[in-house]
Each structure stands twice: as C-alpha cells, then as structure tokens.
GROMACS .gro file of C-alpha atoms in nm:
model
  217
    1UNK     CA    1   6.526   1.052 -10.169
    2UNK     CA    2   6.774   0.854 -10.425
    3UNK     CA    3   6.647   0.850 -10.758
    4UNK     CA    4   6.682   0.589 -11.003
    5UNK     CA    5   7.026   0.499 -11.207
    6UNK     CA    6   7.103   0.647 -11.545
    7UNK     CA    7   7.380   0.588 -11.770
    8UNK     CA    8   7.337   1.005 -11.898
    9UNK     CA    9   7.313   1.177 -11.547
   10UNK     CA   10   7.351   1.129 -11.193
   11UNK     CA   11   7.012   1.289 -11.065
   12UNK     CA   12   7.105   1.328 -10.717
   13UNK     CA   13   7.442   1.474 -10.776
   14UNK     CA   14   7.294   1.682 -11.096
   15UNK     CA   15   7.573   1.593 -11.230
   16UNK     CA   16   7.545   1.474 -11.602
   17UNK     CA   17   7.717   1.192 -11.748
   18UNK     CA   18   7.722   1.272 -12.096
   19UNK     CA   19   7.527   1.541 -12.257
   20UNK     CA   20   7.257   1.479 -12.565
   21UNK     CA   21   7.480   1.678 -12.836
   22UNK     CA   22   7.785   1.448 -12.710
   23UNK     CA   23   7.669   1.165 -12.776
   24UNK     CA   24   7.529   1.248 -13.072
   25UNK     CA   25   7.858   1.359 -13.225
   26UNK     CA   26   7.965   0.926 -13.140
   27UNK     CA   27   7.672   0.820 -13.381
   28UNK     CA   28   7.685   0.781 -13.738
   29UNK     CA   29   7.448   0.805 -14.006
   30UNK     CA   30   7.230   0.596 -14.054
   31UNK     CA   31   7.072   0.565 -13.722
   32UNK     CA   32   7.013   0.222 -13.567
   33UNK     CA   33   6.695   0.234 -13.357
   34UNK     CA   34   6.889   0.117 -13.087
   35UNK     CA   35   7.082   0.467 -13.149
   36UNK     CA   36   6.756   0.631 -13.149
   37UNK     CA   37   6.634   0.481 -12.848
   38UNK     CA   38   6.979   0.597 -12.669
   39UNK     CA   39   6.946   0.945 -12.796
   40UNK     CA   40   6.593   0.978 -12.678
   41UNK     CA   41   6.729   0.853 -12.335
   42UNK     CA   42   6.965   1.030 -12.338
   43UNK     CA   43   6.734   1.365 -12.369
   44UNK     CA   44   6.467   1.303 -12.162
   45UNK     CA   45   6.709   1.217 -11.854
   46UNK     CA   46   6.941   1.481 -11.911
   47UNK     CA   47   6.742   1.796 -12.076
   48UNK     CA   48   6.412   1.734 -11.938
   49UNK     CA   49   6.384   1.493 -11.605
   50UNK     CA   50   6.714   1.562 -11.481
   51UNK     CA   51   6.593   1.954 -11.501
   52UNK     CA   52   6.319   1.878 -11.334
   53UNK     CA   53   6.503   1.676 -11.026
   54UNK     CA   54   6.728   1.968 -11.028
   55UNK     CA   55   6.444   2.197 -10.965
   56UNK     CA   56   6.270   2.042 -10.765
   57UNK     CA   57   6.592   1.991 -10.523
   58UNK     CA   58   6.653   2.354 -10.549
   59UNK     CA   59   6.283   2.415 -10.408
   60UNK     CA   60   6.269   2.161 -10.126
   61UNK     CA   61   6.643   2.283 -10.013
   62UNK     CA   62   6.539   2.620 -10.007
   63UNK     CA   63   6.297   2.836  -9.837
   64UNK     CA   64   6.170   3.160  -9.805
   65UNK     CA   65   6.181   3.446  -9.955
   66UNK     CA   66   6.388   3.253 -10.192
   67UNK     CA   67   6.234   3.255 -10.556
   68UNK     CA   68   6.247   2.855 -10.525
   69UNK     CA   69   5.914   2.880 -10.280
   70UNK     CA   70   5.797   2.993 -10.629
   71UNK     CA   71   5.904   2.774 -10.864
   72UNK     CA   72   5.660   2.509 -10.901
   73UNK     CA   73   5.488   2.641 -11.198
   74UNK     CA   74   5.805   2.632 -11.340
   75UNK     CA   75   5.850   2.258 -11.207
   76UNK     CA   76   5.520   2.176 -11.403
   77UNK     CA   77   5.620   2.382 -11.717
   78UNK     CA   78   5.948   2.201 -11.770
   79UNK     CA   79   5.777   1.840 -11.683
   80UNK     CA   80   5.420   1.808 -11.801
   81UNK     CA   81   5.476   1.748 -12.155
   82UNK     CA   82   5.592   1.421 -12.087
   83UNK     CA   83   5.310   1.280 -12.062
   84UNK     CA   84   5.214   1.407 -12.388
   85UNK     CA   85   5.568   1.309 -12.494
   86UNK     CA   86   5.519   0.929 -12.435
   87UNK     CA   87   5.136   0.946 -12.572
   88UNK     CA   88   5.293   1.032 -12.896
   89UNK     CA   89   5.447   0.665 -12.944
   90UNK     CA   90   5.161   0.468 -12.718
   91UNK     CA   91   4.903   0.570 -12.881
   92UNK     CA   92   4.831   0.403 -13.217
   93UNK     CA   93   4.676   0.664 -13.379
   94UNK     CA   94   4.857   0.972 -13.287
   95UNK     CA   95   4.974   1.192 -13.580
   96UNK     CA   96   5.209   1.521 -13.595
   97UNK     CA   97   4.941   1.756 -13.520
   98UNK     CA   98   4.573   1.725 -13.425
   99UNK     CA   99   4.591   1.443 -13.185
  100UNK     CA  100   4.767   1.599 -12.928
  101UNK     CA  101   4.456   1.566 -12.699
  102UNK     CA  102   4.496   1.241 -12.640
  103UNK     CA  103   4.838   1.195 -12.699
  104UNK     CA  104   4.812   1.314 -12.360
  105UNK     CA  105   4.562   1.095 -12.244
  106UNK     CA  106   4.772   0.791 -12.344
  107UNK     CA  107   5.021   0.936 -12.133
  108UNK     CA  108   4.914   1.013 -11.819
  109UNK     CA  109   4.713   0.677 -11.807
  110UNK     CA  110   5.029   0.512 -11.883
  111UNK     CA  111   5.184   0.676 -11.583
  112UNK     CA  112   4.833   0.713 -11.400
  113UNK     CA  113   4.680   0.372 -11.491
  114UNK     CA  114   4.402   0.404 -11.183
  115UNK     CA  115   4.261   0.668 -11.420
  116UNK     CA  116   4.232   0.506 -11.675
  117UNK     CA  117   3.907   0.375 -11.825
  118UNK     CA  118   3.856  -0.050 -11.790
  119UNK     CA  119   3.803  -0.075 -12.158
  120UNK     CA  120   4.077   0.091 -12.256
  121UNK     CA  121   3.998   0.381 -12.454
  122UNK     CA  122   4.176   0.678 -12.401
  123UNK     CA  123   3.891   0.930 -12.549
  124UNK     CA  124   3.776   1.243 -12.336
  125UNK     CA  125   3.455   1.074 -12.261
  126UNK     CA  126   3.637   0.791 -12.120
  127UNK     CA  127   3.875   0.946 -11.899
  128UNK     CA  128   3.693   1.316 -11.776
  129UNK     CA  129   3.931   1.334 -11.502
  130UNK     CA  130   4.238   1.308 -11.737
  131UNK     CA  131   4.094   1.627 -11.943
  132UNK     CA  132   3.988   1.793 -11.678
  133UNK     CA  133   4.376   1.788 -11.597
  134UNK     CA  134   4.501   1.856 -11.934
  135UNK     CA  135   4.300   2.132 -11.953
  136UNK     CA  136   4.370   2.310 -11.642
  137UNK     CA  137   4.703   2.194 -11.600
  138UNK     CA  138   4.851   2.118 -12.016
  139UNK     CA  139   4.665   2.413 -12.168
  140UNK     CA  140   4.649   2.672 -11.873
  141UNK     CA  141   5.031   2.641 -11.851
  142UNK     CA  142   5.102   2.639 -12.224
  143UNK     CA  143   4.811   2.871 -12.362
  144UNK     CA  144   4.817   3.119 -12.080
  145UNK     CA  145   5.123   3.068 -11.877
  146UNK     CA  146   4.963   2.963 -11.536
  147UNK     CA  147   4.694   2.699 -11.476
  148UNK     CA  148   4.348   2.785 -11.480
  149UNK     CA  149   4.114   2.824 -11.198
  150UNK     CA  150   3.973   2.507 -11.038
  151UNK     CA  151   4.335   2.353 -10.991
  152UNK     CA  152   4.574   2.395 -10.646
  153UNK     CA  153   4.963   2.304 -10.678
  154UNK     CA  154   5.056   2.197 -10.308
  155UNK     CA  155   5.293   1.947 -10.123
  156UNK     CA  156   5.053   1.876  -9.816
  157UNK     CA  157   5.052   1.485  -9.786
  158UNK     CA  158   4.799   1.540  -9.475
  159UNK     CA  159   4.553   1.656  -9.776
  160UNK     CA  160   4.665   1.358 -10.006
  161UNK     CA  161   4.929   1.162 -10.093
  162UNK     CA  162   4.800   1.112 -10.470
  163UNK     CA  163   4.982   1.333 -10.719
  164UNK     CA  164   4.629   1.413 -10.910
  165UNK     CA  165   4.368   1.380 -10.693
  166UNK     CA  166   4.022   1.492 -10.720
  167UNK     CA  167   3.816   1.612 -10.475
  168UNK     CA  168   3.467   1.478 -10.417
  169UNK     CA  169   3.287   1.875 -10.383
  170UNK     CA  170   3.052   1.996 -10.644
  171UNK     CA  171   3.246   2.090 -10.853
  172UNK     CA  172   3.513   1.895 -10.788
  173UNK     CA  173   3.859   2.057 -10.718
  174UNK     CA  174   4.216   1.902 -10.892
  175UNK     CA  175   4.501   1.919 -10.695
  176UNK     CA  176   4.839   1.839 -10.803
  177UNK     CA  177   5.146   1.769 -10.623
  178UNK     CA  178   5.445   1.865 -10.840
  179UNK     CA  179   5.710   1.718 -10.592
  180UNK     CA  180   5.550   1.374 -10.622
  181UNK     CA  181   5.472   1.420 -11.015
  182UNK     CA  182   5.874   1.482 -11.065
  183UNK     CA  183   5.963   1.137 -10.869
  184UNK     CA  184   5.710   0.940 -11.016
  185UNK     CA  185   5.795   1.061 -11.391
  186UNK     CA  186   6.155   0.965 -11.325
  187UNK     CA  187   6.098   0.612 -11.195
  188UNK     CA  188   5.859   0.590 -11.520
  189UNK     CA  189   6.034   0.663 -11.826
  190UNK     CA  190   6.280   0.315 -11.831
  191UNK     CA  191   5.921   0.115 -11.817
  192UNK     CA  192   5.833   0.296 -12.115
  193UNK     CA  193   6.224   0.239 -12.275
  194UNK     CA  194   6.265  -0.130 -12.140
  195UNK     CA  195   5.881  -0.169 -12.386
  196UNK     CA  196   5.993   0.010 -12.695
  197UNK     CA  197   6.351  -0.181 -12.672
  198UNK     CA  198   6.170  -0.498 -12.661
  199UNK     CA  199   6.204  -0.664 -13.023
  200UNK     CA  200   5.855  -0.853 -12.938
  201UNK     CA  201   5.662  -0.473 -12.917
  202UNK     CA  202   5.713  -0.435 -13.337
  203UNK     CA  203   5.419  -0.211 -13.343
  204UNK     CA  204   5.525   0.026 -13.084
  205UNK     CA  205   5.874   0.082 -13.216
  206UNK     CA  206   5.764   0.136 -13.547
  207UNK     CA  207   5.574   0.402 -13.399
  208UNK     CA  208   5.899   0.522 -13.184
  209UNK     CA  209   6.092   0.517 -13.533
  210UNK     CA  210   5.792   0.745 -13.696
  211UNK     CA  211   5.821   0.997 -13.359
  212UNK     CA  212   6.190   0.987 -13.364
  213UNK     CA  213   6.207   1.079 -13.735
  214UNK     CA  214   5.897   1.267 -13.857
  215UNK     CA  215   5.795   1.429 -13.548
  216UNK     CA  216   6.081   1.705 -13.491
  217UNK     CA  217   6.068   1.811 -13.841
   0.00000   0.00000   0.00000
C-alpha cells in the first residue's frame, strides 16, 4: 500500500525528510503557531507514525520465526497514544493531568466517529465501547505492559475488516487489528492539522497553543 505524502518523511521508503531536532535548529524564538504546528508535524510523522509504518512493514515483510511475527504489541505501544495525543487539543476541557480518560475518548471518536455517541459527549457512559478499549488496550499496554484479557490483536479480514470491532457474545470480545489501526492513523493526522491550521477554528488552536506550550513541561 502507498501511504499518504509528507513534507518530513517518505513512509514507504522510511526514509525521512528532515528530522524534528533539524528543523527545530531553522526556528527562532518566539514561536509562530504556524512554527508550532510544523514542529508538531513534523514529530508525529517522523518519531511516531513513520515508526509505526516502519514497523509495521518490517512485520508484514517478514515471517517466521522472525521476532517481527511478534511485534505487534510493540506496533500498538509505539501508536496508541495518539489517540490520546489528539484528545488533548479536541477536547475542550482537557487539562495536564486528570483528564486523560477522555482525552482519549475525544480521540478515538475523532478517528472512530461510528463510535461515537449522537449527542456528542465523549463521557464513559456515552461511549462504553471506547473504554472498554482504553482500558484493555491504553492501560493494559501502559500499566502492565501487555493488554488485558478480553482483547485479541489479529490481521484476519475473514473475521472483520473493522480495526475495533466488538463482538456480539456475552461478554463481548474486542478485537483489534494493528495493521489497519497504523494505516488509518496515518491518513488521519493532516485532517486533524488541515482543522487546527484553519484561522476560522480560534478555539481549537488556542487549545493547540496551550498543548504545545504547557503540556511538555
């Protein structure tokens, strides 16, 4: 598959363009947001997708007993915070800690908008299939270093050819296809750039700015 353009990295090639701390060093103080914006770009594409594409290449090129037939926890380690990430700036009410919850929610509706509730809230009670990820997926990965139990990692696209899909037993099972996560994330992030580069969306890149600035510290 041929992924998207990007002025930082060629993601088919793997080969990068220019790298984050390069094109920092060409920016001067004070920081335009237009220089934020192309740093954040720049960081995602490079450090964090393009990592991901690289990955996943190595995986679907390889087979085994290579350690790549392996690697998809990996795959989801380096990739799943993005939804988080973006939920950080979308949602209006996200703060440096304590929110992260549904930072994530905000995300992976943005991405995932078929689960996303009609009214538009983002709250657990809203979306139960989003937590339900997040917590097997988000906090098994991050809080004990694999998922936890009621959620399968496979590429079968006889089973179903939804990244998250849930199963209709009692209880229900979450699967999550890692290969199709990856592609999807990449063709997402310049629909979430081309919005906060939009001079009209004054709300949203005044929360950018706050992420961009405060966030890191």
């Amino acid at each position: 598959m041929t992924y998207r353009y990007s002025k930082y990295i060629d993601f088919d090639a793997g080969v990068v363009k220019i790298a984050p701390m390069e094109l920092a060093s060409r920016k001067t103080d004070p920081l335009t947001i237009d220089d934020k914006i192309d740093l954040f770009g720049c960081r995602v594409d490079v450090w964090q997708l393009g990592t991901a594409v690289a990955s996943l290449m190595a995986i679907e090129f390889n087979h085994p007993p290579s350690i790549w037939s392996h690697a998809a926890y990996g795959l989801l380690a380096c990739s799943t915070s993005y939804f988080e990430m973006i939920g950080k700036t979308l949602n209006p009410n996200s703060k440096t800690s304590g929110t992260a919850g549904i930072d994530f929610n905000y995300g992976f509706c943005d991405v995932y908008p078929s689960f996303a509730a009609a009214n538009g809230s983002r709250q657990d009670n809203d979306v139960p299939h989003v937590k339900q990820f997040r917590d097997r997926l988000r906090n098994g990965l991050y809080h004990l270093a694999f998922t936890k139990r009621g959620l399968w990692i496979h590429n079968n696209l006889k089973t179903t050819t939804d990244e998250f899909h849930v199963t209709s037993r009692s209880p229900p099972e979450y699967l999550v296809n890692p290969h199709r996560m990856v592609r999807s994330l990449v063709a997402h992030f310049p629909t979430f750039i081309n919005r906060v580069i939009d001079p009209n969306n004054s709300d949203l890149r005044g929360r950018f700015e706050t992420f961009f600035d405060h966030y890191h510290k």
